[in-house]
Short mmCIF file of C-alpha atoms in Angstrom, two decimals:
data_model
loop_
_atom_site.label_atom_id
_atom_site.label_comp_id
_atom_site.label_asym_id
_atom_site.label_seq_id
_atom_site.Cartn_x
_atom_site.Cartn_y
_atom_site.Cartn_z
CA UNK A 1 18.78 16.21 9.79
CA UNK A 2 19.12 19.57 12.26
CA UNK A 3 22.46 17.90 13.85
CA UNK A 4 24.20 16.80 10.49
CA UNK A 5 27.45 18.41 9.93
CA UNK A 6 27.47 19.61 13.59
CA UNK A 7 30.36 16.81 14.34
CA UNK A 8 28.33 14.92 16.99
CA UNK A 9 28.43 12.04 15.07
CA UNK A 10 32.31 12.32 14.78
CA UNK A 11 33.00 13.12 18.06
CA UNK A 12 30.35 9.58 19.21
CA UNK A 13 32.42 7.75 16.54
CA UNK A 14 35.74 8.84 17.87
CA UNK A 15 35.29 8.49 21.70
CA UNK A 16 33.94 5.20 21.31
CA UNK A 17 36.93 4.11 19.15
CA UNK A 18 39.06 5.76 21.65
CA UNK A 19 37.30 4.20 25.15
CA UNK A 20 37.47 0.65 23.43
CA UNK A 21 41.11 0.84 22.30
CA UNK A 22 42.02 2.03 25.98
CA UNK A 23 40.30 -1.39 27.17
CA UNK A 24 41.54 -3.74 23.89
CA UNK A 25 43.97 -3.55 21.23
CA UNK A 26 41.24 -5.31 18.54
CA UNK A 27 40.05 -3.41 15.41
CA UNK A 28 36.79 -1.84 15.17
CA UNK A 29 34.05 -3.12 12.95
CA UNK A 30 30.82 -1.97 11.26
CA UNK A 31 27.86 -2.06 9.09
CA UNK A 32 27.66 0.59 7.60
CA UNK A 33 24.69 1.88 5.08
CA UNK A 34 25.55 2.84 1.51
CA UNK A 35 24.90 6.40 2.43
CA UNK A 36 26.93 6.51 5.35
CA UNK A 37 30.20 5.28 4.25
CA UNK A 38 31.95 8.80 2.95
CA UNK A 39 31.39 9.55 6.24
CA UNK A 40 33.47 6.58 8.29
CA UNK A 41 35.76 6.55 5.69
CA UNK A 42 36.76 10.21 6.77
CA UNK A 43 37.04 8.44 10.00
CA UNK A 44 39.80 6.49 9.01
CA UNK A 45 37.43 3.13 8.70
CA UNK A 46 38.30 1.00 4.95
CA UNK A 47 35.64 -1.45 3.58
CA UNK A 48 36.00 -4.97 4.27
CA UNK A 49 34.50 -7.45 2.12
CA UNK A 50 31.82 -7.50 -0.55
CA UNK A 51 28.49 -5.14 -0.50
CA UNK A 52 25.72 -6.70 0.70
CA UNK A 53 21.89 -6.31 0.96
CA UNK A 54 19.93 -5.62 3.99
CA UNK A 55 16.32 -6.21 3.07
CA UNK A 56 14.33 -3.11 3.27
CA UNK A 57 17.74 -0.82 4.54
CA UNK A 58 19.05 -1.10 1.49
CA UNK A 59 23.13 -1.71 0.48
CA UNK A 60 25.88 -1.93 3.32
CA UNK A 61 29.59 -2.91 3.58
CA UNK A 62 31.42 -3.62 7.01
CA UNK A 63 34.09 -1.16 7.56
CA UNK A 64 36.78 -1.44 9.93
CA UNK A 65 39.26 0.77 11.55
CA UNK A 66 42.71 -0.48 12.98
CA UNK A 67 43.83 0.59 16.55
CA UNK A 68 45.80 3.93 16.35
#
């Protein structure tokens, strides 16, 4: 909780996007927890599909992101 808001997670998320679209043209793809997904949809990542239940995490969606 000391890091949040600090952009670490951002700048992870956006280097890895960026290092796997220099190697492949593919979309990116996640599961991402209920409580995370305001934050990879400011990424640019959209839900894909239905919610879904991970038992004892709790709800998720996979969210993808197109190459830039």
């Amino acid at each position: 909780p000391e890091h949040q808001g600090s952009g670490f997670g951002r700048a992870m998320i956006e280097h890895g996007c960026s290092e796997a679209w220099s190697r492949s043209n593919d979309a990116i793809w996640c599961n991402a927890r209920e409580i995370a997904f305001g934050f990879y949809e400011k990424l640019g990542f959209v839900m894909v599909g239905d919610l879904f239940e991970i038992d004892d995490i709790g709800v998720h969606s996979v969210m993808g992101i197109q190459p830039r």
